[in-house]
mmCIF file of C-alpha atoms and ligand atoms in Angstrom:
data_model
loop_
_atom_site.group_PDB
_atom_site.id
_atom_site.type_symbol
_atom_site.label_atom_id
_atom_site.label_comp_id
_atom_site.label_asym_id
_atom_site.label_seq_id
_atom_site.Cartn_x
_atom_site.Cartn_y
_atom_site.Cartn_z
ATOM 1 C CA MET A 94 62.825 -66.574 -46.874
ATOM 2 C CA THR A 95 63.857 -68.446 -43.753
ATOM 3 C CA ALA A 96 65.024 -72.072 -43.923
ATOM 4 C CA VAL A 97 61.930 -73.215 -42.047
ATOM 5 C CA ARG A 98 58.599 -71.528 -41.452
ATOM 6 C CA ILE A 99 57.050 -71.623 -37.999
ATOM 7 C CA HIS A 100 53.322 -71.015 -37.965
ATOM 8 C CA GLU A 101 52.312 -69.722 -34.533
ATOM 9 C CA VAL A 102 49.003 -71.145 -33.331
ATOM 10 C CA GLY A 103 49.139 -69.950 -29.697
ATOM 11 C CA PRO A 104 46.419 -67.289 -29.915
ATOM 12 C CA ARG A 105 44.072 -69.868 -31.487
ATOM 13 C CA ASP A 106 44.959 -73.467 -30.569
ATOM 14 C CA GLY A 107 46.652 -72.271 -27.383
ATOM 15 C CA LEU A 108 43.933 -70.066 -26.013
ATOM 16 C CA GLN A 109 40.954 -72.159 -27.185
ATOM 17 C CA ASN A 110 41.796 -74.613 -24.438
ATOM 18 C CA GLU A 111 42.098 -72.078 -21.607
ATOM 19 C CA SER A 112 39.138 -72.113 -19.243
ATOM 20 C CA GLN A 113 39.879 -68.666 -17.841
ATOM 21 C CA VAL A 114 38.751 -65.953 -20.266
ATOM 22 C CA VAL A 115 41.602 -63.901 -21.680
ATOM 23 C CA SER A 116 40.733 -60.279 -22.418
ATOM 24 C CA LEU A 117 40.665 -58.927 -25.952
ATOM 25 C CA ASP A 118 43.421 -56.454 -25.085
ATOM 26 C CA ASP A 119 45.669 -59.256 -23.837
ATOM 27 C CA LYS A 120 45.011 -61.291 -26.984
ATOM 28 C CA LEU A 121 45.931 -58.318 -29.160
ATOM 29 C CA ALA A 122 49.038 -57.678 -27.064
ATOM 30 C CA LEU A 123 50.004 -61.333 -27.526
ATOM 31 C CA VAL A 124 49.674 -61.081 -31.310
ATOM 32 C CA GLU A 125 51.782 -57.873 -31.321
ATOM 33 C CA ARG A 126 54.484 -59.459 -29.182
ATOM 34 C CA LEU A 127 54.593 -62.529 -31.423
ATOM 35 C CA ALA A 128 54.982 -60.312 -34.494
ATOM 36 C CA ASP A 129 57.718 -58.353 -32.689
ATOM 37 C CA ALA A 130 59.514 -61.646 -31.972
ATOM 38 C CA GLY A 131 59.683 -62.313 -35.715
ATOM 39 C CA LEU A 132 56.732 -64.635 -36.294
ATOM 40 C CA ARG A 133 55.421 -64.033 -39.806
ATOM 41 C CA SER A 134 52.440 -66.360 -39.730
ATOM 42 C CA ILE A 135 50.083 -66.144 -36.764
ATOM 43 C CA GLU A 136 46.805 -68.010 -36.284
ATOM 44 C CA CYS A 137 44.924 -65.391 -34.313
ATOM 45 C CA THR A 138 41.477 -66.838 -33.764
ATOM 46 C CA SER A 139 38.639 -69.090 -34.987
ATOM 47 C CA PHE A 140 35.365 -68.056 -36.578
ATOM 48 C CA VAL A 141 33.606 -71.014 -34.978
ATOM 49 C CA SER A 142 30.429 -71.135 -32.925
ATOM 50 C CA PRO A 143 30.854 -69.085 -29.719
ATOM 51 C CA GLU A 144 28.782 -71.766 -27.969
ATOM 52 C CA TRP A 145 31.379 -74.356 -28.839
ATOM 53 C CA ILE A 146 34.515 -72.305 -28.110
ATOM 54 C CA PRO A 147 33.562 -69.494 -25.697
ATOM 55 C CA GLN A 148 37.194 -68.356 -25.318
ATOM 56 C CA LEU A 149 37.232 -67.223 -28.958
ATOM 57 C CA ALA A 150 33.772 -65.639 -28.957
ATOM 58 C CA ASP A 151 35.464 -62.261 -29.525
ATOM 59 C CA SER A 152 36.955 -63.248 -32.892
ATOM 60 C CA ASP A 153 35.143 -60.573 -34.943
ATOM 61 C CA ALA A 154 36.179 -57.842 -32.507
ATOM 62 C CA LEU A 155 39.742 -59.144 -32.391
ATOM 63 C CA ALA A 156 40.005 -59.351 -36.174
ATOM 64 C CA ALA A 157 38.770 -55.776 -36.522
ATOM 65 C CA ARG A 158 41.597 -54.542 -34.305
ATOM 66 C CA LEU A 159 44.505 -56.592 -35.629
ATOM 67 C CA PRO A 160 47.435 -54.264 -36.250
ATOM 68 C CA ALA A 161 48.577 -54.040 -39.870
ATOM 69 C CA ARG A 162 52.159 -55.317 -39.852
ATOM 70 C CA GLU A 163 54.361 -55.475 -42.911
ATOM 71 C CA GLY A 164 55.141 -59.105 -43.784
ATOM 72 C CA VAL A 165 52.946 -60.599 -41.051
ATOM 73 C CA GLU A 166 50.185 -62.919 -42.182
ATOM 74 C CA TYR A 167 47.190 -63.514 -39.930
ATOM 75 C CA ARG A 168 45.095 -66.634 -40.164
ATOM 76 C CA GLY A 169 41.781 -67.827 -38.738
ATOM 77 C CA LEU A 170 39.894 -71.127 -38.595
ATOM 78 C CA VAL A 171 36.554 -71.497 -40.327
ATOM 79 C CA PRO A 172 34.286 -74.503 -39.735
ATOM 80 C CA ASN A 173 31.608 -73.697 -42.330
ATOM 81 C CA LEU A 174 30.289 -70.987 -44.677
ATOM 82 C CA LYS A 175 29.058 -68.875 -41.805
ATOM 83 C CA GLY A 176 32.576 -68.870 -40.358
ATOM 84 C CA TYR A 177 34.003 -68.043 -43.771
ATOM 85 C CA GLU A 178 31.645 -65.040 -44.122
ATOM 86 C CA ARG A 179 32.836 -63.777 -40.738
ATOM 87 C CA PHE A 180 36.449 -64.276 -41.788
ATOM 88 C CA ARG A 181 35.847 -62.292 -44.999
ATOM 89 C CA ALA A 182 33.987 -59.538 -43.176
ATOM 90 C CA SER A 183 36.977 -59.038 -40.891
ATOM 91 C CA GLY A 184 39.051 -57.805 -43.821
ATOM 92 C CA ARG A 185 42.221 -58.097 -41.753
ATOM 93 C CA VAL A 186 42.784 -61.848 -41.565
ATOM 94 C CA HIS A 187 44.732 -62.884 -44.631
ATOM 95 C CA ARG A 188 44.244 -66.621 -44.755
ATOM 96 C CA ALA A 189 41.666 -69.135 -43.580
ATOM 97 C CA ALA A 190 41.839 -72.774 -42.576
ATOM 98 C CA VAL A 191 39.216 -75.488 -42.518
ATOM 99 C CA PHE A 192 39.582 -78.519 -40.267
ATOM 100 C CA ILE A 193 38.333 -82.070 -40.449
ATOM 101 C CA SER A 194 39.299 -85.241 -38.627
ATOM 102 C CA VAL A 195 40.181 -88.566 -40.166
ATOM 103 C CA SER A 196 38.357 -90.413 -37.379
ATOM 104 C CA GLU A 197 34.566 -90.316 -37.199
ATOM 105 C CA THR A 198 34.295 -90.032 -33.417
ATOM 106 C CA HIS A 199 36.564 -87.020 -33.074
ATOM 107 C CA ASN A 200 34.999 -85.286 -36.056
ATOM 108 C CA LYS A 201 31.526 -85.778 -34.630
ATOM 109 C CA LYS A 202 32.602 -84.422 -31.236
ATOM 110 C CA ASN A 203 34.405 -81.475 -32.788
ATOM 111 C CA VAL A 204 31.948 -80.292 -35.437
ATOM 112 C CA ASN A 205 28.783 -82.281 -34.777
ATOM 113 C CA ARG A 206 28.860 -84.018 -38.164
ATOM 114 C CA SER A 207 30.147 -87.224 -39.717
ATOM 115 C CA VAL A 208 33.343 -86.881 -41.750
ATOM 116 C CA ALA A 209 31.401 -87.169 -45.038
ATOM 117 C CA GLU A 210 28.765 -84.600 -43.984
ATOM 118 C CA HIS A 211 31.418 -82.177 -42.800
ATOM 119 C CA PHE A 212 33.463 -82.640 -45.965
ATOM 120 C CA ASP A 213 30.384 -81.847 -48.081
ATOM 121 C CA ARG A 214 29.901 -78.633 -46.093
ATOM 122 C CA LEU A 215 33.546 -77.672 -46.578
ATOM 123 C CA VAL A 216 33.463 -77.950 -50.378
ATOM 124 C CA PRO A 217 31.532 -74.676 -50.907
ATOM 125 C CA VAL A 218 33.810 -72.971 -48.368
ATOM 126 C CA ILE A 219 36.893 -74.062 -50.321
ATOM 127 C CA ASP A 220 35.188 -72.985 -53.585
ATOM 128 C CA ARG A 221 34.438 -69.544 -52.173
ATOM 129 C CA ALA A 222 38.014 -69.112 -51.015
ATOM 130 C CA ARG A 223 39.315 -70.033 -54.454
ATOM 131 C CA ASP A 224 36.922 -67.526 -56.101
ATOM 132 C CA ASP A 225 38.059 -64.862 -53.629
ATOM 133 C CA GLY A 226 41.743 -65.659 -54.176
ATOM 134 C CA VAL A 227 42.182 -66.630 -50.513
ATOM 135 C CA PRO A 228 44.649 -69.471 -49.817
ATOM 136 C CA MET A 229 42.799 -72.109 -47.816
ATOM 137 C CA ARG A 230 44.706 -74.459 -45.531
ATOM 138 C CA ALA A 231 43.135 -77.726 -44.424
ATOM 139 C CA TYR A 232 43.936 -79.275 -41.079
ATOM 140 C CA VAL A 233 43.707 -83.052 -41.209
ATOM 141 C CA SER A 234 43.159 -83.877 -37.550
ATOM 142 C CA THR A 235 43.738 -87.177 -35.733
ATOM 143 C CA ALA A 236 46.156 -88.080 -38.548
ATOM 144 C CA PHE A 237 48.410 -89.922 -36.076
ATOM 145 C CA GLY A 238 45.779 -91.351 -33.736
ATOM 146 C CA CYS A 239 42.346 -90.663 -32.276
ATOM 147 C CA PRO A 240 41.478 -90.212 -28.580
ATOM 148 C CA ASP A 241 38.470 -92.491 -29.001
ATOM 149 C CA GLU A 242 39.290 -94.851 -31.837
ATOM 150 C CA GLY A 243 43.023 -95.323 -31.232
ATOM 151 C CA ARG A 244 45.009 -96.223 -34.341
ATOM 152 C CA VAL A 245 44.192 -94.314 -37.509
ATOM 153 C CA ALA A 246 45.071 -96.029 -40.781
ATOM 154 C CA PRO A 247 47.551 -94.043 -42.905
ATOM 155 C CA GLU A 248 45.460 -94.970 -45.965
ATOM 156 C CA ALA A 249 42.533 -93.063 -44.425
ATOM 157 C CA VAL A 250 44.755 -89.996 -43.913
ATOM 158 C CA VAL A 251 45.903 -90.211 -47.524
ATOM 159 C CA LYS A 252 42.354 -90.583 -48.822
ATOM 160 C CA LEU A 253 40.995 -87.599 -46.902
ATOM 161 C CA THR A 254 43.984 -85.473 -47.903
ATOM 162 C CA ARG A 255 43.576 -86.479 -51.550
ATOM 163 C CA ASP A 256 39.910 -85.415 -51.415
ATOM 164 C CA LEU A 257 40.797 -82.072 -49.821
ATOM 165 C CA VAL A 258 43.491 -81.389 -52.412
ATOM 166 C CA ALA A 259 41.046 -82.291 -55.202
ATOM 167 C CA ALA A 260 38.528 -79.895 -53.637
ATOM 168 C CA GLY A 261 41.118 -77.129 -53.979
ATOM 169 C CA VAL A 262 42.867 -76.458 -50.659
ATOM 170 C CA SER A 263 46.194 -74.679 -50.988
ATOM 171 C CA ASP A 264 48.069 -76.560 -48.277
ATOM 172 C CA VAL A 265 47.569 -79.239 -45.673
ATOM 173 C CA SER A 266 48.583 -79.432 -42.029
ATOM 174 C CA LEU A 267 48.712 -82.970 -40.661
ATOM 175 C CA GLY A 268 47.520 -82.802 -37.068
ATOM 176 C CA ASP A 269 48.694 -85.055 -34.267
ATOM 177 C CA THR A 270 45.749 -83.895 -32.187
ATOM 178 C CA ILE A 271 46.583 -85.993 -29.117
ATOM 179 C CA GLY A 272 50.347 -86.225 -29.506
ATOM 180 C CA VAL A 273 50.651 -89.982 -29.950
ATOM 181 C CA GLY A 274 52.713 -89.915 -33.156
ATOM 182 C CA VAL A 275 56.221 -91.351 -33.441
ATOM 183 C CA PRO A 276 58.987 -90.417 -35.901
ATOM 184 C CA GLY A 277 58.448 -93.499 -38.083
ATOM 185 C CA GLN A 278 54.854 -92.420 -38.665
ATOM 186 C CA VAL A 279 55.993 -88.893 -39.514
ATOM 187 C CA HIS A 280 58.315 -90.254 -42.200
ATOM 188 C CA GLU A 281 55.642 -92.594 -43.516
ATOM 189 C CA LEU A 282 52.915 -89.928 -43.710
ATOM 190 C CA ALA A 283 55.193 -87.211 -45.110
ATOM 191 C CA ALA A 284 56.260 -89.596 -47.898
ATOM 192 C CA ALA A 285 52.680 -90.656 -48.653
ATOM 193 C CA ILE A 286 51.228 -87.125 -48.608
ATOM 194 C CA GLY A 287 54.266 -85.871 -50.536
ATOM 195 C CA GLU A 288 53.034 -88.040 -53.416
ATOM 196 C CA LEU A 289 49.825 -85.981 -53.510
ATOM 197 C CA ILE A 290 51.181 -82.462 -53.122
ATOM 198 C CA PRO A 291 54.650 -80.920 -53.062
ATOM 199 C CA LEU A 292 56.323 -80.962 -49.648
ATOM 200 C CA GLU A 293 56.288 -77.116 -49.621
ATOM 201 C CA ARG A 294 52.499 -77.333 -49.248
ATOM 202 C CA ILE A 295 52.586 -79.642 -46.218
ATOM 203 C CA ALA A 296 52.836 -78.511 -42.605
ATOM 204 C CA LEU A 297 53.068 -80.621 -39.466
ATOM 205 C CA HIS A 298 51.061 -79.863 -36.348
ATOM 206 C CA PHE A 299 52.256 -81.710 -33.272
ATOM 207 C CA HIS A 300 50.772 -81.724 -29.829
ATOM 208 C CA ASP A 301 53.210 -82.685 -27.101
ATOM 209 C CA THR A 302 51.022 -84.890 -24.929
ATOM 210 C CA TYR A 303 53.561 -87.725 -24.772
ATOM 211 C CA GLY A 304 56.646 -85.501 -24.981
ATOM 212 C CA ARG A 305 57.393 -86.406 -28.586
ATOM 213 C CA GLY A 306 56.516 -83.097 -30.243
ATOM 214 C CA ILE A 307 60.113 -82.057 -30.745
ATOM 215 C CA VAL A 308 61.408 -85.408 -32.036
ATOM 216 C CA ASN A 309 58.533 -85.457 -34.460
ATOM 217 C CA VAL A 310 59.452 -81.965 -35.683
ATOM 218 C CA GLN A 311 62.996 -83.238 -36.251
ATOM 219 C CA ALA A 312 61.621 -86.257 -38.108
ATOM 220 C CA GLY A 313 59.450 -83.987 -40.261
ATOM 221 C CA TYR A 314 62.447 -81.837 -41.127
ATOM 222 C CA GLU A 315 64.458 -84.913 -42.096
ATOM 223 C CA ALA A 316 61.520 -86.028 -44.232
ATOM 224 C CA GLY A 317 61.693 -82.721 -46.137
ATOM 225 C CA VAL A 318 58.826 -80.763 -44.529
ATOM 226 C CA ARG A 319 59.679 -77.096 -43.890
ATOM 227 C CA GLU A 320 56.585 -75.714 -42.130
ATOM 228 C CA PHE A 321 55.779 -76.485 -38.500
ATOM 229 C CA ASP A 322 52.918 -75.322 -36.319
ATOM 230 C CA ALA A 323 53.848 -74.418 -32.756
ATOM 231 C CA SER A 324 52.440 -72.575 -29.798
ATOM 232 C CA LEU A 325 54.156 -70.124 -27.483
ATOM 233 C CA GLY A 326 54.980 -71.661 -24.104
ATOM 234 C CA GLY A 327 53.447 -74.980 -25.232
ATOM 235 C CA LEU A 328 49.891 -73.713 -24.800
ATOM 236 C CA GLY A 329 47.095 -75.577 -26.459
ATOM 237 C CA GLY A 330 44.860 -78.563 -26.932
ATOM 238 C CA CYS A 331 41.532 -79.414 -28.430
ATOM 239 C CA PRO A 332 38.604 -79.081 -26.001
ATOM 240 C CA TYR A 333 36.945 -81.929 -27.927
ATOM 241 C CA ALA A 334 39.931 -84.290 -27.520
ATOM 242 C CA PRO A 335 40.081 -84.995 -23.770
ATOM 243 C CA GLY A 336 43.596 -85.264 -22.370
ATOM 244 C CA ALA A 337 45.209 -83.547 -25.355
ATOM 245 C CA ALA A 338 48.087 -81.415 -24.107
ATOM 246 C CA GLY A 339 49.534 -78.300 -25.659
ATOM 247 C CA ASN A 340 51.167 -77.870 -29.010
ATOM 248 C CA VAL A 341 54.875 -78.350 -29.326
ATOM 249 C CA ALA A 342 56.294 -75.109 -27.892
ATOM 250 C CA THR A 343 57.492 -72.407 -30.278
ATOM 251 C CA GLU A 344 60.570 -71.771 -28.090
ATOM 252 C CA ASP A 345 61.526 -75.462 -28.269
ATOM 253 C CA VAL A 346 61.172 -75.565 -32.058
ATOM 254 C CA VAL A 347 63.092 -72.309 -32.554
ATOM 255 C CA ASP A 348 65.907 -73.478 -30.257
ATOM 256 C CA LEU A 349 66.102 -76.875 -31.988
ATOM 257 C CA PHE A 350 66.523 -75.292 -35.407
ATOM 258 C CA GLU A 351 68.688 -72.319 -34.486
ATOM 259 C CA ARG A 352 71.200 -74.481 -32.589
ATOM 260 C CA ALA A 353 71.405 -76.672 -35.674
ATOM 261 C CA GLY A 354 72.181 -73.584 -37.788
ATOM 262 C CA ILE A 355 68.755 -73.596 -39.464
ATOM 263 C CA ASP A 356 67.374 -70.073 -39.716
ATOM 264 C CA THR A 357 63.873 -69.455 -38.305
ATOM 265 C CA GLY A 358 63.919 -65.646 -38.354
ATOM 266 C CA ILE A 359 62.614 -65.679 -34.768
ATOM 267 C CA ASP A 360 64.181 -63.998 -31.751
ATOM 268 C CA LEU A 361 64.210 -66.572 -28.928
ATOM 269 C CA HIS A 362 64.874 -63.926 -26.299
ATOM 270 C CA ALA A 363 61.725 -61.993 -27.309
ATOM 271 C CA LEU A 364 59.702 -65.223 -27.266
ATOM 272 C CA VAL A 365 60.885 -66.064 -23.755
ATOM 273 C CA GLU A 366 59.952 -62.555 -22.589
ATOM 274 C CA THR A 367 56.488 -63.021 -24.098
ATOM 275 C CA THR A 368 55.963 -66.380 -22.413
ATOM 276 C CA ALA A 369 57.067 -64.868 -19.090
ATOM 277 C CA TRP A 370 54.514 -62.079 -19.562
ATOM 278 C CA LEU A 371 51.759 -64.535 -20.496
ATOM 279 C CA GLU A 372 52.529 -66.771 -17.533
ATOM 280 C CA ARG A 373 52.830 -63.960 -14.980
ATOM 281 C CA ASP A 374 50.394 -61.271 -16.135
ATOM 282 C CA VAL A 375 47.762 -63.077 -18.190
ATOM 283 C CA LEU A 376 47.277 -66.738 -17.273
ATOM 284 C CA GLY A 377 48.828 -66.897 -13.815
ATOM 285 C CA ARG A 378 49.919 -70.495 -14.227
ATOM 286 C CA PRO A 379 53.215 -72.134 -15.261
ATOM 287 C CA LEU A 380 53.739 -72.847 -18.943
ATOM 288 C CA THR A 381 55.465 -75.995 -20.065
ATOM 289 C CA SER A 382 57.998 -75.133 -22.787
ATOM 290 C CA ARG A 383 61.236 -76.854 -21.800
ATOM 291 C CA VAL A 384 63.431 -74.220 -23.411
ATOM 292 C CA TYR A 385 61.465 -71.481 -21.674
ATOM 293 C CA ARG A 386 61.829 -73.184 -18.267
ATOM 294 C CA ALA A 387 65.545 -73.807 -18.815
ATOM 295 C CA GLU A 388 66.107 -70.200 -19.866
ATOM 296 C CA MET A 389 64.233 -68.839 -16.827
ATOM 297 C CA GLY A 390 66.294 -71.136 -14.573
ATOM 298 C CA ARG A 391 69.506 -69.898 -16.178
ATOM 299 C CA ARG A 392 68.460 -66.275 -15.637
ATOM 300 C CA GLU A 393 67.576 -66.945 -12.013
ATOM 301 C CA ARG A 394 70.949 -68.588 -11.329
ATOM 302 C CA HIS A 395 72.654 -65.648 -13.008
ATOM 303 C CA ARG A 396 70.666 -63.201 -10.859
ATOM 304 C CA GLN A 397 71.487 -65.062 -7.631
ATOM 305 C CA LYS A 398 75.176 -65.174 -8.555
ATOM 306 C CA ALA A 399 75.182 -61.432 -9.265
ATOM 307 C CA GLU A 400 73.441 -60.750 -5.929
ATOM 308 C CA ALA A 401 75.907 -62.920 -4.052
ATOM 309 C CA GLY A 402 78.555 -60.613 -5.454
HETATM 310 P P1 LIG D 16 26.184 -76.982 -34.764
HETATM 311 O O1 LIG D 16 25.638 -76.716 -33.406
HETATM 312 O O2 LIG D 16 25.903 -78.301 -35.387
HETATM 313 O O3 LIG D 16 25.808 -75.781 -35.772
HETATM 314 O O4 LIG D 16 27.747 -76.774 -34.653
HETATM 315 P P2 LIG D 16 24.573 -75.534 -36.689
HETATM 316 O O5 LIG D 16 25.050 -75.394 -38.088
HETATM 317 O O6 LIG D 16 23.489 -76.540 -36.420
HETATM 318 O O7 LIG D 16 24.064 -74.095 -36.173
HETATM 319 C C1 LIG D 16 23.650 -73.925 -34.818
HETATM 320 C C2 LIG D 16 23.806 -72.463 -34.415
HETATM 321 O O8 LIG D 16 25.205 -72.109 -34.452
HETATM 322 C C3 LIG D 16 23.108 -71.500 -35.372
HETATM 323 O O9 LIG D 16 22.669 -70.398 -34.594
HETATM 324 C C4 LIG D 16 24.212 -71.062 -36.274
HETATM 325 O O10 LIG D 16 23.981 -69.793 -36.853
HETATM 326 C C5 LIG D 16 25.386 -70.998 -35.316
HETATM 327 P P3 LIG D 16 21.125 -70.198 -34.215
HETATM 328 O O11 LIG D 16 20.403 -70.166 -35.524
HETATM 329 O O12 LIG D 16 20.756 -71.397 -33.390
HETATM 330 O O13 LIG D 16 21.141 -68.894 -33.448
HETATM 331 N N1 LIG D 16 26.653 -71.136 -36.029
HETATM 332 C C6 LIG D 16 27.672 -70.273 -35.941
HETATM 333 N N2 LIG D 16 27.845 -69.115 -35.240
HETATM 334 C C7 LIG D 16 28.988 -68.447 -35.425
HETATM 335 N N3 LIG D 16 29.967 -68.863 -36.252
HETATM 336 C C8 LIG D 16 29.862 -70.007 -36.943
HETATM 337 C C9 LIG D 16 28.662 -70.743 -36.807
HETATM 338 N N4 LIG D 16 28.213 -71.898 -37.363
HETATM 339 C C10 LIG D 16 27.008 -72.115 -36.886
HETATM 340 N N5 LIG D 16 30.850 -70.397 -37.752
HETATM 341 C C11 LIG D 16 29.838 -76.086 -35.644
HETATM 342 C C12 LIG D 16 28.585 -76.956 -35.780
HETATM 343 C C13 LIG D 16 30.811 -76.552 -36.709
HETATM 344 C C14 LIG D 16 29.445 -74.635 -35.860
HETATM 345 C C15 LIG D 16 30.414 -76.255 -34.199
HETATM 346 O O14 LIG D 16 30.542 -77.619 -33.946
HETATM 347 C C16 LIG D 16 31.759 -75.595 -34.016
HETATM 348 O O15 LIG D 16 31.868 -74.389 -34.072
HETATM 349 N N6 LIG D 16 32.806 -76.396 -33.763
HETATM 350 C C17 LIG D 16 34.161 -75.876 -33.599
HETATM 351 C C18 LIG D 16 34.938 -76.721 -32.639
HETATM 352 C C19 LIG D 16 36.353 -76.208 -32.549
HETATM 353 O O16 LIG D 16 36.623 -75.039 -32.799
HETATM 354 N N7 LIG D 16 37.294 -77.109 -32.186
HETATM 355 C C20 LIG D 16 38.682 -76.758 -32.047
HETATM 356 C C21 LIG D 16 39.351 -76.427 -33.360
HETATM 357 S S1 LIG D 16 39.916 -77.869 -34.235
HETATM 358 C C22 LIG D 16 41.443 -78.220 -33.471
HETATM 359 O O17 LIG D 16 41.773 -77.662 -32.465
HETATM 360 C C23 LIG D 16 42.368 -79.188 -34.161
HETATM 361 C C24 LIG D 16 43.537 -78.480 -34.854
HETATM 362 O O18 LIG D 16 44.313 -77.714 -33.929
HETATM 363 C C25 LIG D 16 44.467 -79.518 -35.535
HETATM 364 C C26 LIG D 16 44.844 -80.671 -34.595
HETATM 365 O O19 LIG D 16 45.349 -80.432 -33.478
HETATM 366 O O20 LIG D 16 44.619 -81.809 -35.038
HETATM 367 C C27 LIG D 16 43.040 -77.523 -35.964
HETATM 368 MG MG1 LIG D 17 45.783 -78.529 -32.612
#
């Protein structure tokens, strides 16, 4: 057991926001590289409508080809029973996650339903997972703010989380979908949700839109949370939350913890190599992780110095 658990969401949250289609082979290579770098929990895809998220339209094919890796857990998002059936049919994805927003406007844009309607559709999905012995995570989106409605009341986050826990989810990830959260909010929500379920069953999911992803991870750690979602290179965003930037970068989270002597079990060097590959050979555009950029700069200076003799 590592001191903190980093749940990699790059292949799902990261790629869902990319307009340029990434090939199935590249997606599989990404998952392999992440596993090689030491990630033990990887969100590989979503079993959502291909009309809504065309980038992940290959989720059944991807799931069928996921390499069996000792100790590596694959996860996939499911928006409804149809998605859950696809997840089950894959046979290779170990855990599923439902998602629901606290704010009505974002939920409607994301899943075409009011919060109450969507919740009612999730209950049988959560029931099925329990019957099948599948741990079901719930993402509580817009927990720190909504792109359309602005402030989200912490009481509303607590109420929705309480309902999800009562419905039988195994763990909850509090999503800062548009990256507006501040450390005080992280402390407040972690304490309030920690009254409902043990802190070991809470994860934090920060987007880095306003550059506060990493301070919010630190705040979450200080508040006692030990699981953090992150995305290689800082990829990511929700296509139904305009302006949302990428997730907090996995490299930045790993570097933060490792330099503080907190074991992540992840090889930063291998992560940096993977981001370089993704940037150069797959996406062809610069990725934003600060630690990645600093490390590439350091390597370049080193190379120039060596060349200069
Ligand atoms: P809808 O159009 O209302 O669906 O979309 P519907 O139930 O009316 O069905 C319409 C058609 O879609 C039917 O096909 C269904 O079979 C099909 P037809 O009969 O017309 O041929 N369909 C599906 N096909 C494949 N897989 C499915 C599925 N469901 C229905 N699972 C729906 C409703 C929920 C499906 C749609 O809105 C959807 O897929 N939304 C997903 C949006 C999404 O993936 N957003 C990003 C993930 S959430 C996120 O990023 C936030 C997070 O990172 C945390 C954070 O940052 O806060 C998790
Ligand atoms: Mg997200």
